[in-house]
Each structure stands twice: as C-alpha cells, then as structure tokens.
Coordinates of C-alpha atoms and ligand atoms in Angstrom, one line a residue:
M896 CA -13.8 5.0 16.7
K897 CA -11.9 4.9 13.4
K898 CA -12.0 2.8 10.5
V899 CA -8.8 2.1 8.3
M900 CA -8.7 0.3 5.3
I901 CA -5.6 -1.9 3.6
I902 CA -5.9 -3.1 0.3
G903 CA -3.6 -5.7 0.4
V904 CA -3.5 -8.0 3.5
G905 CA -0.6 -10.4 3.2
P906 CA 2.0 -12.1 5.8
G907 CA 4.3 -8.8 5.4
F908 CA 3.8 -5.3 5.8
G909 CA -0.2 -5.8 5.6
L910 CA -0.6 -7.6 8.6
A911 CA 1.7 -5.6 10.3
L912 CA -0.5 -2.4 9.1
A913 CA -3.2 -4.2 10.6
Q914 CA -1.7 -5.0 13.7
Q915 CA -0.3 -1.8 14.4
F916 CA -3.4 0.7 13.3
G917 CA -5.6 -1.6 15.6
E918 CA -3.3 -1.5 18.6
L919 CA -4.2 2.3 18.1
G920 CA -8.0 1.9 18.2
N921 CA -9.2 1.8 14.5
T922 CA -11.9 -1.1 13.6
V923 CA -9.4 -2.5 10.5
V924 CA -10.8 -3.0 7.3
M925 CA -8.3 -6.2 5.6
V926 CA -9.0 -6.4 2.0
A927 CA -7.3 -9.4 -0.4
R928 CA -8.5 -12.0 -2.9
T929 CA -7.7 -15.2 -0.3
A930 CA -10.5 -15.5 2.3
S931 CA -8.7 -18.2 4.1
H932 CA -6.0 -16.1 4.8
L933 CA -8.0 -13.1 5.5
K934 CA -10.1 -15.3 7.6
K935 CA -6.8 -16.5 9.4
Y936 CA -5.4 -12.7 10.5
Q937 CA -8.8 -11.8 11.6
Q938 CA -8.7 -14.3 13.8
Q939 CA -5.2 -13.1 15.4
L940 CA -6.2 -9.6 15.1
N941 CA -9.5 -10.9 17.6
E942 CA -6.9 -12.7 19.9
N943 CA -5.1 -9.3 20.1
G944 CA -8.4 -7.3 21.0
I945 CA -8.4 -5.7 17.9
Q946 CA -11.5 -5.3 15.9
S947 CA -12.0 -5.8 11.6
V948 CA -13.8 -6.9 9.4
S949 CA -12.7 -8.3 5.8
H950 CA -13.5 -8.0 2.3
V951 CA -12.6 -10.3 -0.9
V952 CA -11.7 -8.2 -3.3
D953 CA -9.0 -8.2 -6.8
V954 CA -7.8 -4.3 -7.5
T955 CA -7.7 -5.1 -10.9
N956 CA -11.7 -5.8 -10.8
H957 CA -13.3 -2.0 -11.4
T958 CA -17.0 -3.1 -10.3
Q959 CA -16.0 -5.0 -7.1
V960 CA -13.6 -2.0 -6.1
M961 CA -16.5 0.3 -6.9
H962 CA -18.7 -2.4 -4.4
L963 CA -16.4 -1.9 -1.7
F964 CA -16.5 1.2 -0.8
Q965 CA -20.1 0.9 -0.9
C966 CA -20.1 -1.3 1.4
E967 CA -17.6 0.5 3.3
P968 CA -19.0 4.0 3.4
E969 CA -17.2 5.2 6.3
V970 CA -13.1 4.9 6.4
D971 CA -11.2 7.4 7.6
T972 CA -7.7 5.9 6.4
L973 CA -7.0 4.0 3.2
I974 CA -3.9 1.9 2.9
Y975 CA -3.0 1.1 -1.0
N976 CA -0.5 -1.6 0.1
V977 CA -0.7 -3.8 -2.9
G978 CA 1.9 -4.9 -5.0
K979 CA 2.9 -7.5 -7.6
K980 CA 7.2 -7.6 -6.9
D981 CA 7.8 -10.2 -9.8
L982 CA 11.6 -9.1 -11.7
D983 CA 11.6 -8.9 -14.7
D984 CA 14.0 -7.5 -17.6
P985 CA 13.3 -5.0 -20.4
L986 CA 13.6 -8.1 -23.5
S987 CA 11.6 -10.6 -22.8
S988 CA 8.6 -9.8 -20.3
S989 CA 5.4 -10.2 -21.9
L990 CA 3.3 -7.5 -22.6
D991 CA 0.1 -9.7 -20.5
T992 CA 2.8 -9.2 -17.3
I993 CA 3.5 -5.9 -17.8
E994 CA -0.5 -5.0 -18.2
T995 CA -1.5 -7.3 -15.5
T996 CA 1.0 -5.6 -13.0
F997 CA 0.7 -2.2 -14.4
K998 CA -3.5 -2.4 -13.1
T999 CA -2.7 -4.4 -9.7
N1000 CA 0.1 -1.8 -9.0
V1001 CA -1.2 1.2 -10.7
L1002 CA -4.6 1.0 -11.9
G1003 CA -5.5 -0.7 -8.7
C1004 CA -4.7 2.5 -6.8
I1005 CA -5.3 5.3 -9.0
D1006 CA -9.2 3.4 -9.0
A1007 CA -9.3 3.0 -5.0
C1008 CA -8.7 6.6 -4.3
Q1009 CA -10.7 7.6 -6.8
Q1010 CA -13.5 5.9 -5.2
F1011 CA -12.3 6.1 -1.5
L1012 CA -12.8 10.2 -2.5
K1013 CA -15.9 9.9 -2.8
T1014 CA -17.2 8.1 0.8
V1015 CA -18.6 10.2 3.5
H1016 CA -15.4 11.2 5.4
P1017 CA -12.2 10.4 3.9
R1018 CA -9.0 11.8 5.8
T1019 CA -6.3 10.3 5.1
I1020 CA -4.6 8.1 2.7
L1021 CA -0.9 6.1 2.2
V1022 CA 0.2 4.1 -0.6
T1023 CA 2.9 1.9 -0.4
G1024 CA 5.8 2.6 -3.2
G1025 CA 9.2 1.1 -3.1
G1026 CA 12.7 2.1 -4.2
A1027 CA 12.4 0.1 -6.9
A1028 CA 10.5 3.2 -8.1
L1029 CA 14.0 5.3 -8.1
H1030 CA 16.3 3.4 -9.2
P1031 CA 14.9 0.9 -12.6
S1032 CA 17.3 -1.2 -13.7
A1033 CA 17.5 -4.4 -15.8
M1034 CA 16.2 -7.3 -13.1
T1035 CA 13.4 -4.9 -12.2
T1036 CA 11.5 -3.5 -15.5
T1037 CA 8.2 -4.0 -14.4
L1038 CA 8.2 -3.3 -11.1
S1039 CA 10.3 0.0 -11.6
L1040 CA 7.9 1.0 -14.3
T1041 CA 4.6 0.5 -12.6
K1042 CA 6.1 1.8 -8.9
A1043 CA 7.3 5.1 -11.1
A1044 CA 4.2 5.8 -12.7
L1045 CA 2.8 5.2 -9.0
R1046 CA 4.9 7.6 -6.9
S1047 CA 3.9 10.0 -9.8
Y1048 CA 0.3 9.1 -9.1
V1049 CA 0.7 10.0 -5.6
L1050 CA 2.2 13.1 -5.5
S1051 CA -0.2 14.4 -8.1
L1052 CA -3.2 13.7 -5.6
H1053 CA -1.2 15.0 -3.0
E1054 CA -0.9 18.5 -4.1
A1055 CA -4.9 17.6 -6.1
L1056 CA -6.5 17.2 -2.1
L1057 CA -3.7 19.9 0.1
P1058 CA -6.7 22.5 0.0
H1059 CA -9.3 19.6 1.1
N1060 CA -7.3 18.5 4.0
I1061 CA -7.0 15.1 3.2
Y1062 CA -3.4 14.1 3.8
V1063 CA -1.9 11.8 1.1
G1064 CA 1.4 9.9 1.6
L1065 CA 3.8 7.9 -0.7
L1066 CA 6.0 5.3 1.8
T1067 CA 8.9 4.7 -0.5
I1068 CA 10.0 1.9 0.9
Q1069 CA 13.6 1.4 0.4
G1070 CA 14.3 -2.4 1.5
L1071 CA 13.5 -5.9 1.3
A1072 CA 11.0 -6.8 4.2
N1073 CA 13.5 -8.6 7.2
V1074 CA 17.0 -7.5 5.7
G1075 CA 18.7 -5.2 7.5
T1076 CA 17.9 -2.4 9.8
G1077 CA 14.3 -1.2 10.2
M1078 CA 13.1 -3.9 7.2
Q1079 CA 10.9 -5.7 9.8
P1080 CA 7.3 -5.3 9.0
K1081 CA 6.7 -4.1 12.8
E1082 CA 9.3 -1.2 12.2
V1083 CA 8.1 -0.7 8.3
A1084 CA 4.1 -0.7 9.7
S1085 CA 5.5 2.3 12.5
A1086 CA 6.5 4.5 9.6
F1087 CA 3.5 4.5 8.2
V1088 CA 1.3 5.0 12.0
E1089 CA 4.1 8.5 12.1
A1090 CA 2.4 9.9 8.5
A1091 CA -0.7 9.1 9.1
K1092 CA -0.3 11.6 13.1
Q1093 CA 2.4 13.9 11.2
R1094 CA -0.1 14.3 7.4
K1095 CA 3.2 16.8 6.1
K1096 CA 4.9 15.1 3.5
A1097 CA 4.5 13.9 0.3
E1098 CA 7.0 11.2 0.4
I1099 CA 8.5 9.3 2.8
F1100 CA 11.6 7.5 2.3
Y1101 CA 12.2 5.2 4.6
P1102 CA 14.0 4.0 6.2
G1103 CA 16.7 6.5 6.2
G1104 CA 14.5 9.9 5.6
Q1105 CA 16.1 10.2 1.8
A1106 CA 16.8 9.0 -1.0
N1107 CA 19.2 6.2 -1.2
Q1108 CA 22.0 6.6 -3.7
I1109 CA 21.5 2.9 -5.2
S1110 CA 18.8 0.8 -5.5
E1111 CA 18.2 -2.3 -3.0
F1112 CA 18.6 -4.4 -5.5
D1113 CA 22.2 -3.5 -6.0
Q1114 CA 22.6 -3.0 -2.2
L1115 CA 21.8 -6.8 -1.9
K1116 CA 24.0 -8.2 -5.0
Q1117 CA 27.1 -5.9 -3.2
G1118 CA 26.6 -8.0 0.0
Ligands
NAP1278 N1 8.0 -7.4 0.4 C1 9.4 -6.1 0.6 O1 10.1 -6.2 0.0 C2 9.0 -4.9 -0.2 C3 9.9 -3.6 -0.1 C4 9.8 -2.7 -0.4 C5 8.2 -2.5 -1.1 N2 7.4 -4.2 -0.8 C6 5.8 -3.1 -1.2 O2 5.2 -3.7 0.3 C7 3.9 -3.6 0.3 C8 3.4 -5.3 0.4 O3 4.6 -5.8 0.3 P1 4.5 -7.3 1.1 O4 5.4 -8.4 0.7 O5 4.4 -7.2 2.6 O6 3.1 -7.8 1.2 P2 2.1 -8.3 1.9 O7 1.5 -6.9 2.8 O8 2.0 -9.8 2.8 O9 0.9 -9.1 1.1 C9 0.2 -8.3 -0.2 C10 -1.0 -8.8 -0.1 O10 -1.6 -8.2 -1.2 C11 -2.8 -9.2 -1.9 N3 -2.9 -8.9 -3.6 C12 -1.9 -8.8 -4.0 N4 -2.7 -8.5 -5.7 C13 -3.9 -8.4 -5.3 C14 -4.9 -7.9 -5.9 N5 -5.3 -8.0 -7.2 N6 -6.2 -7.4 -5.2 C15 -6.5 -7.5 -3.9 N7 -5.1 -7.5 -3.2 C16 -4.4 -8.5 -4.0 C17 -2.2 -10.5 -2.2 O11 -2.7 -11.2 -0.8 P3 -4.4 -11.9 -1.8 O12 -3.0 -13.0 -2.8 O13 -5.1 -13.1 -1.1 O14 -4.5 -11.3 -2.9 C18 -0.5 -10.1 -0.4 O15 -0.6 -11.2 0.1 C19 3.7 -3.8 -1.6 O16 3.3 -2.5 -2.4 C20 5.5 -3.9 -2.2 O17 5.6 -3.3 -3.4 C21 7.9 -4.9 -0.7

C-alpha cells in the first residue's frame, strides 16, 4: 500500500484530497496545526474505509518539519496544500504579515520538499498554487507575490528532479473554492489525482487547462 502525505488539511481542498487519494487505496498522512480538526477528519475517513494517520505540525517550524519526515520516511507522494490567503494591499501590509505569509506559502514548501527528498522512496510532489501568482494586483499583494515565488520554486524543482524520475507538478488553481464551474473541492482534488497519474506537466492550469487572462478575483468583481 502506498502512502500519500497531505500538508495542509482543512475542510476545503485538503480534506477532498485526503478522501480521493484514500479511495485509491493509499494510506493518507494528514498534516496541519489543529489536533482536534485532524482527529475529526481521521474519523470521517475511517468511516469511509480509508486508512489515515495525522501529525500536528506547523510548516513554519523547521524542527517540526524535520521531525515529521523522520517519523514518516516511507511516503511516496507529497502534496503541499498549505496556503495563507489573506488579502492585503502594497501600502499598508506590515513586514510581519508579509514575512509570515512568505514562510507559510513558500519556505514551508521548500523545507517540506527538501526533507521529503531525503526519505526512502520519494516519487511524486504536487503543490497547490493559485491564479494570483499570474495576476499581481493591489488587492492580493502578498498572496500574489508568495504564490509567484512558490510557482518559481516548484517549476525549478520539476526540472531538477526530472533526471531522477521524481515527478513535481504545480496545480495552479484559477478560481475560488465552491464558486463557478469545476471549483467544488472534489473536482479540484480529481485534477491532483490525474496529475499524479500522468506525471507529465510541470504546471497544470485548473480549471480550463490554460492560464486565465484575468484573475479569479477580477472575474468575481466583474460578476
Ligand atoms: N480556497 C480557495 O478558494 C483557493 C483558491 C485557489 C487556490 N487555493 C489554494 O489551495 C490551498 C488550500 O486552500 P483551502 O482553502 O482549500 O484550504 P484547506 O485545505 O481547507 O486547509 C488548509 C489547511 O492548512 C493548514 N495550515 C495553514 N497554515 C499551516 C501551517 N503553518 N502549518 C501547517 N498547516 C497549516 C490549516 O489548518 P490548521 O489551521 O489546522 O493548521 C488549513 O485548514 C492553498 O494553498 C490555497 O492557497 C485555494
């Protein structure tokens, strides 16, 4: 049986990912900061016949991330789904806010990938990106800059790991959860399952298959 670790499991895409990768027969390793939520998700998966374990880890804490992979050396697929999504503007956002968001959205991913690559048989890394990476705007300043940095890292990692037959895929999610076509968490999770199967593209634009001309936030404003 294979093991899939999802870092960043909440009620949205994270839980849907756990459910779908679990339904395929994988043992699911769920990671987040809130023990009570993880326990609830585990019970839910268990009722659906899915085997899971969970770890309470804050990705901004390097010692905790290192310890996580020491406890879980046999993971095949890593999904980095953590994302701090608060909206802010370039004038009033504090350096503290930007630093915390950068640590959560970018450094946490880099740390997790580097630790995962030291484990026994890393095979696949999938990362949840966002359309904000492609469309910087005054309303999404820190989200856009961190998702752009994340995108840059993941595309570089894809190239670096190609010769090692380790697949790295960035899922650029160009929409808001539960708003519009294809944005139910279940549907979004299916795109990750497909990416893990195909093991081809460095970046998958979802939904639609190509980069949107305008951001999901502008689409929402236009109605
Ligand atoms: N929701 C959207 O509309 C949307 C659209 C496009 C892209 N995305 C991207 O999709 C991903 C998932 O978003 P989602 O809204 O569906 O979230 P989700 O899967 O419902 O939850 C993600 C979980 O990550 C955990 N987390 C946050 N900070 C963490 C940290 N420092 N260390 C460990 N775990 C942490 C949180 O749980 P704890 O608080 O328990 O740690 C949170 O519940 C994000 O990368 C987001 O940027 C979302």
